[in-house]
Amino acid sequence: MGLVSGLEILAAARAGKYGVGAFNTNDLEITQAIIEAAEETRSPVIVALSEGGLKYGGDALVALVRYLAERASVPVAIHLDHGSSFASCMRAIRLGFTSVMIDMSHEDEETNIAETRRVVEAAHAVGVTVEAEIGRLGGIEEHVVVSAEEATLTKPDEALRFMQATGADYLAVAIGTSHGPNKGKGRPYIDHDRIREIAALVPAPLVMHGASGVPSALVERFRAAGGEIKDASGIHEDDVRQAVTQGIAKINTDTDLRLAFTTAVREVLRDTPKEFDPRKLLGPARDEMRRVVVERMKVFGSAGKA
Ligand code: G3H
Ligand code: 13P
Ligand code: ZN
């Protein structure tokens, strides 16, 4: 099946009321874990690289992701996560990405519309589809820490106006989630009514950022292996399932993979102090991430759709 555009995967997901995971990668093992999990569960999947990931892995990382995506037996899109400029999106397209996000959500509406439209025109000319965002998530947006009070949830009428004005293909909405491992006390709040209202006006696939589950079993293992993490909390699986039935089609997950990777490495270092073969650290990390991604795909409902 191999490399496809983002919209090809996401239009089917929105129509079929299931979600497709967009998982962030930064290296070989993370990419293998994501694509192997997709093949194991027969899921379409989106492999996402942030600008930080691109800086870390360079063009070589993109070549590696493309190599694995092109040979996958399931549909895979390669996506730029939180592209911060027109130039950044053009670089990604030149490198072979099949989907880009232009994130101007921190700008005023007029600038967000103008810059998004510019990216959409250029991307569409070469068959690449575009995610844009309106509203502002809590957590880390544009590498700036945004408190819950500063976060602005997406307004349905603005979302409609924005999509009509920009021609973007899928829309990231601020509906209560935030990036990272601290998503709020108790069961983090998700504004399901807002998702429903936006979906009633906007037929495009909707995107949930900050969707990690931050599984407590993983957090406990991370702590037991010497890791420190305060007030860990993630999005409840039932909230993800409900959101998917209401129009969320792309579900972004990074934190859960980071936790899985680091927990596995910590455990090997703790349990086998004489070990110094990197493969004995990175292999278990890959296995742990693959397990996490498989579980996510079952929750999203993408398993069996490829
Ligand atoms: O949304 C942000 C992703 O978790 C990527 O994070 O910019 O540190 O690679 P990063
Ligand atoms: P998490 O931090 O919840 O994994 O969200 C990742 C994300 O939204 C990447 O764009
Ligand atoms: Zn995000």
Coordinates of C-alpha atoms and ligand atoms in Angstrom, one line a residue:
M1 CA 0.0 0.0 0.0
G2 CA 2.7 2.4 1.1
L3 CA 2.9 6.2 1.0
V4 CA -0.4 8.1 0.5
S5 CA -1.7 11.6 1.2
G6 CA -3.0 12.5 4.6
L7 CA -6.5 13.3 3.3
E8 CA -6.8 9.9 1.6
I9 CA -6.5 8.2 5.0
L10 CA -8.5 10.8 7.0
A11 CA -11.5 11.2 4.7
A12 CA -12.1 7.5 5.0
A13 CA -11.7 7.7 8.7
R14 CA -14.2 10.6 9.2
A15 CA -16.7 8.8 6.9
G16 CA -16.2 5.5 8.7
K17 CA -16.3 7.1 12.1
Y18 CA -12.9 5.7 13.2
G19 CA -9.7 7.5 14.2
V20 CA -6.2 7.2 12.7
G21 CA -3.2 7.8 14.9
A22 CA -0.6 10.3 14.0
F23 CA 2.5 9.2 16.0
N24 CA 5.6 11.3 16.3
T25 CA 8.9 9.8 15.3
N26 CA 12.5 11.0 15.9
D27 CA 14.5 7.9 15.0
L28 CA 14.7 4.4 13.4
E29 CA 13.2 2.5 16.4
I30 CA 10.2 4.8 16.8
T31 CA 9.4 4.6 13.1
Q32 CA 9.7 0.8 13.0
A33 CA 7.5 0.5 16.1
I34 CA 4.8 2.7 14.5
I35 CA 4.8 1.0 11.1
E36 CA 5.1 -2.5 12.5
A37 CA 2.1 -1.8 14.8
A38 CA 0.1 -0.6 11.9
E39 CA 0.9 -3.7 9.9
E40 CA 0.2 -6.0 12.9
T41 CA -3.3 -4.4 13.4
R42 CA -3.9 -3.7 9.7
S43 CA -4.3 0.1 10.4
P44 CA -3.7 3.1 8.2
V45 CA -1.3 5.3 10.0
I46 CA 0.3 8.8 10.0
V47 CA 4.0 9.1 10.9
A48 CA 4.6 12.6 12.1
L49 CA 7.8 14.6 12.4
S50 CA 7.9 17.9 14.2
E51 CA 10.4 20.7 13.3
G52 CA 12.3 19.6 16.4
G53 CA 12.3 16.0 15.0
L54 CA 13.5 17.2 11.7
K55 CA 16.3 19.2 13.3
Y56 CA 17.3 16.2 15.3
G57 CA 17.3 13.6 12.6
G58 CA 17.8 15.8 9.5
D59 CA 17.2 14.7 5.9
A60 CA 18.5 11.2 6.8
L61 CA 15.6 10.7 9.2
V62 CA 13.1 11.7 6.5
A63 CA 14.7 9.3 4.0
L64 CA 14.5 6.5 6.5
V65 CA 10.8 7.2 7.2
R66 CA 10.1 7.3 3.5
Y67 CA 11.9 4.1 3.0
L68 CA 9.8 2.3 5.6
A69 CA 6.6 4.0 4.6
E70 CA 7.0 3.2 0.9
R71 CA 7.5 -0.5 1.7
A72 CA 4.7 -0.8 4.3
S73 CA 1.7 -3.1 3.5
V74 CA -0.7 -0.5 4.9
P75 CA -1.4 3.1 3.9
V76 CA 1.1 5.5 5.5
A77 CA 1.2 9.3 5.4
I78 CA 4.3 11.3 6.4
H79 CA 3.2 14.5 8.1
L80 CA 4.8 17.7 9.3
D81 CA 3.6 18.3 12.8
H82 CA 3.1 22.0 13.9
G83 CA 4.8 23.5 10.9
S84 CA 5.6 27.1 12.0
S85 CA 6.0 28.8 8.6
F86 CA 5.3 28.6 4.9
A87 CA 9.1 27.9 4.4
S88 CA 9.0 25.0 6.8
C89 CA 6.0 23.4 5.0
M90 CA 7.7 23.9 1.6
R91 CA 10.9 22.2 2.9
A92 CA 8.8 19.3 4.1
I93 CA 7.0 18.9 0.8
R94 CA 10.3 19.0 -1.0
L95 CA 11.6 16.2 1.2
G96 CA 8.6 14.0 0.3
F97 CA 6.0 14.6 3.1
T98 CA 2.5 13.8 2.0
S99 CA 0.8 16.0 4.6
V100 CA 1.7 19.2 6.4
M101 CA 0.4 21.1 9.3
I102 CA 0.6 24.9 9.2
D103 CA 0.1 26.0 12.8
M104 CA -0.6 29.7 13.0
S105 CA -3.1 29.3 15.8
H106 CA -1.1 31.7 18.0
E107 CA -1.6 34.5 15.5
D108 CA -4.7 36.6 15.0
E109 CA -7.4 35.1 12.8
E110 CA -6.6 37.2 9.7
T111 CA -2.9 36.2 9.7
N112 CA -3.8 32.5 10.4
I113 CA -6.2 32.5 7.4
A114 CA -3.7 34.3 5.1
E115 CA -0.7 32.1 5.9
T116 CA -2.8 28.9 5.9
R117 CA -4.2 29.8 2.5
R118 CA -0.8 30.3 1.1
V119 CA 0.4 26.9 2.3
V120 CA -2.8 25.2 1.0
E121 CA -2.4 26.7 -2.5
A122 CA 1.2 25.5 -2.8
A123 CA 0.6 22.1 -1.2
H124 CA -2.4 21.3 -3.3
A125 CA -0.5 22.1 -6.4
V126 CA 1.7 19.1 -5.7
G127 CA -0.9 16.8 -4.2
V128 CA 0.0 17.3 -0.5
T129 CA -2.9 17.8 1.9
V130 CA -2.9 20.3 4.8
E131 CA -3.9 20.5 8.4
A132 CA -4.5 23.9 10.1
E133 CA -5.5 24.9 13.5
I134 CA -7.9 27.5 15.0
G135 CA -8.2 27.9 18.8
R136 CA -5.3 27.4 21.2
L137 CA -4.4 24.3 23.1
G138 CA -3.1 24.4 26.7
G139 CA 0.4 22.8 27.3
I140 CA 3.1 23.6 24.9
E141 CA 2.1 25.5 21.8
E142 CA 4.8 26.8 19.5
H143 CA 7.3 25.9 22.3
V144 CA 5.7 28.4 24.6
V145 CA 4.0 27.1 27.7
V146 CA 0.3 28.0 27.6
S147 CA -1.7 27.7 30.8
A148 CA -5.2 26.3 30.9
E149 CA -6.5 29.9 31.4
E150 CA -4.7 31.1 28.2
A151 CA -5.9 28.3 26.1
T152 CA -8.8 29.3 23.8
L153 CA -11.2 26.6 22.8
T154 CA -12.2 26.5 19.1
K155 CA -15.5 28.3 18.3
P156 CA -17.7 26.4 15.9
D157 CA -18.6 29.5 13.7
E158 CA -15.0 30.5 13.5
A159 CA -14.0 27.0 12.5
L160 CA -16.5 27.0 9.6
R161 CA -15.3 30.5 8.5
F162 CA -11.7 29.4 8.7
M163 CA -12.1 26.3 6.7
Q164 CA -14.1 28.1 4.0
A165 CA -11.5 30.9 3.8
T166 CA -8.4 28.6 3.7
G167 CA -9.4 25.5 1.9
A168 CA -7.5 23.4 4.5
D169 CA -8.2 19.7 4.4
Y170 CA -8.4 18.8 8.1
L171 CA -8.7 21.0 11.2
A172 CA -7.0 20.8 14.6
V173 CA -9.4 21.9 17.2
A174 CA -8.8 23.0 20.8
I175 CA -11.4 21.1 22.8
G176 CA -9.7 20.8 26.2
T177 CA -6.7 18.6 25.5
S178 CA -3.1 19.8 26.0
H179 CA 0.3 18.5 25.0
G180 CA 2.5 16.5 27.4
P181 CA 2.0 14.2 30.4
N182 CA 0.0 16.6 32.6
K183 CA -3.5 17.0 31.1
G184 CA -5.4 18.0 34.2
K185 CA -6.6 16.7 37.5
G186 CA -8.7 13.5 37.7
R187 CA -10.2 12.6 34.4
P188 CA -9.1 15.4 32.1
Y189 CA -11.9 17.5 30.7
I190 CA -12.9 17.1 27.0
D191 CA -15.6 19.4 25.5
H192 CA -17.6 16.8 23.7
D193 CA -20.5 19.2 23.0
R194 CA -18.0 21.5 21.2
I195 CA -16.7 18.7 19.1
R196 CA -20.3 17.8 18.1
E197 CA -21.1 21.5 17.3
I198 CA -17.9 21.9 15.2
A199 CA -18.5 18.6 13.4
A200 CA -22.0 19.6 12.5
L201 CA -20.7 22.7 10.6
V202 CA -17.3 21.4 9.3
P203 CA -17.4 18.2 7.2
A204 CA -13.6 17.9 7.1
P205 CA -11.8 15.4 9.3
L206 CA -11.1 17.0 12.8
V207 CA -7.8 16.5 14.6
M208 CA -7.2 16.0 18.3
H209 CA -3.8 17.1 19.5
G210 CA -2.6 16.2 23.0
A211 CA -4.4 12.9 22.9
S212 CA -2.0 10.7 24.8
G213 CA -3.5 8.4 27.4
V214 CA -0.4 8.5 29.7
P215 CA -1.2 5.0 31.0
S216 CA -0.8 4.8 34.8
A217 CA 0.9 1.3 34.5
L218 CA 3.6 2.8 32.3
V219 CA 3.9 5.8 34.6
E220 CA 4.4 3.5 37.6
R221 CA 7.0 1.5 35.8
F222 CA 8.8 4.7 34.8
R223 CA 8.9 5.9 38.4
A224 CA 9.9 2.4 39.7
A225 CA 12.9 2.6 37.3
G226 CA 14.0 5.9 38.7
G227 CA 12.0 8.3 36.4
E228 CA 10.3 11.4 37.9
I229 CA 7.0 12.7 36.7
K230 CA 4.5 14.8 38.6
D231 CA 0.7 14.9 38.3
A232 CA 0.7 12.5 35.3
S233 CA -2.7 12.3 33.6
G234 CA -3.9 11.6 30.1
I235 CA -7.0 11.4 27.9
H236 CA -9.4 8.6 29.0
E237 CA -9.9 5.9 26.3
D238 CA -13.7 6.4 26.5
D239 CA -13.3 10.1 25.7
V240 CA -11.2 9.2 22.7
R241 CA -13.8 6.7 21.5
Q242 CA -16.6 9.2 21.9
A243 CA -14.7 12.0 20.1
V244 CA -14.1 9.6 17.2
T245 CA -17.8 8.9 16.7
Q246 CA -18.4 12.7 16.7
G247 CA -15.9 13.7 13.9
I248 CA -12.3 13.4 15.3
A249 CA -10.4 11.5 12.6
K250 CA -6.8 12.2 13.4
I251 CA -5.4 11.5 16.9
N252 CA -2.0 12.8 17.8
T253 CA 0.1 10.8 20.2
D254 CA 3.7 11.5 21.1
T255 CA 4.0 11.5 24.9
D256 CA 2.9 7.8 25.3
L257 CA 5.7 6.7 22.9
R258 CA 8.2 8.9 24.8
L259 CA 7.1 7.3 28.1
A260 CA 7.3 3.7 26.6
F261 CA 10.8 4.3 25.1
T262 CA 12.3 5.8 28.2
T263 CA 10.7 3.3 30.6
A264 CA 12.0 0.4 28.7
V265 CA 15.5 1.9 28.5
R266 CA 15.5 2.7 32.2
E267 CA 14.4 -0.8 33.1
V268 CA 17.2 -2.4 31.1
L269 CA 19.8 -0.1 32.7
R270 CA 18.4 -0.8 36.2
D271 CA 18.2 -4.6 35.7
T272 CA 21.3 -5.3 33.7
P273 CA 24.0 -2.9 34.9
K274 CA 26.7 -4.7 32.9
E275 CA 24.9 -4.3 29.6
F276 CA 26.4 -1.8 27.1
D277 CA 25.2 -3.0 23.8
P278 CA 22.9 -0.2 22.5
R279 CA 20.7 -2.8 20.7
K280 CA 19.8 -4.3 24.1
L281 CA 18.4 -0.9 25.2
L282 CA 16.8 0.2 22.0
G283 CA 15.3 -3.2 21.1
P284 CA 13.1 -3.4 24.2
A285 CA 12.2 0.3 23.7
R286 CA 11.0 -0.5 20.2
D287 CA 9.0 -3.5 21.5
E288 CA 7.4 -1.4 24.3
M289 CA 6.4 1.4 21.8
R290 CA 5.0 -1.1 19.4
R291 CA 2.8 -2.5 22.2
V292 CA 1.6 1.0 23.1
V293 CA 0.8 1.9 19.4
V294 CA -1.1 -1.4 18.9
E295 CA -3.3 -0.6 21.9
R296 CA -3.9 2.9 20.7
M297 CA -4.9 1.7 17.3
K298 CA -7.5 -0.7 18.8
V299 CA -8.9 2.2 20.9
F300 CA -9.1 4.5 17.8
G301 CA -10.9 1.9 15.8
S302 CA -8.4 1.9 12.9
A303 CA -7.4 -1.7 13.5
G304 CA -8.7 -3.8 10.6
K305 CA -9.3 -0.8 8.3
A306 CA -6.3 -1.3 6.1
Ligands
G3H1 O1 3.1 18.5 19.6 C1 4.3 18.3 19.9 C2 5.0 17.0 19.7 O2 4.9 16.3 20.9 C3 6.4 17.1 19.2 O3 7.2 17.6 20.2 O4 8.4 19.5 19.1 O5 9.4 18.3 21.1 O6 9.3 17.2 18.8 P1 8.7 18.2 19.8
13P2 P1 0.7 14.3 23.4 O1 1.6 15.1 24.1 O2 -0.6 14.1 24.2 O3 1.2 13.0 23.0 O4 0.2 15.0 22.0 C1 1.1 15.0 20.9 C2 0.7 16.0 19.8 O5 -0.4 16.6 19.8 C3 1.6 16.1 18.7 O6 1.1 17.1 17.8
ZN3 ZN 0.2 18.8 18.7

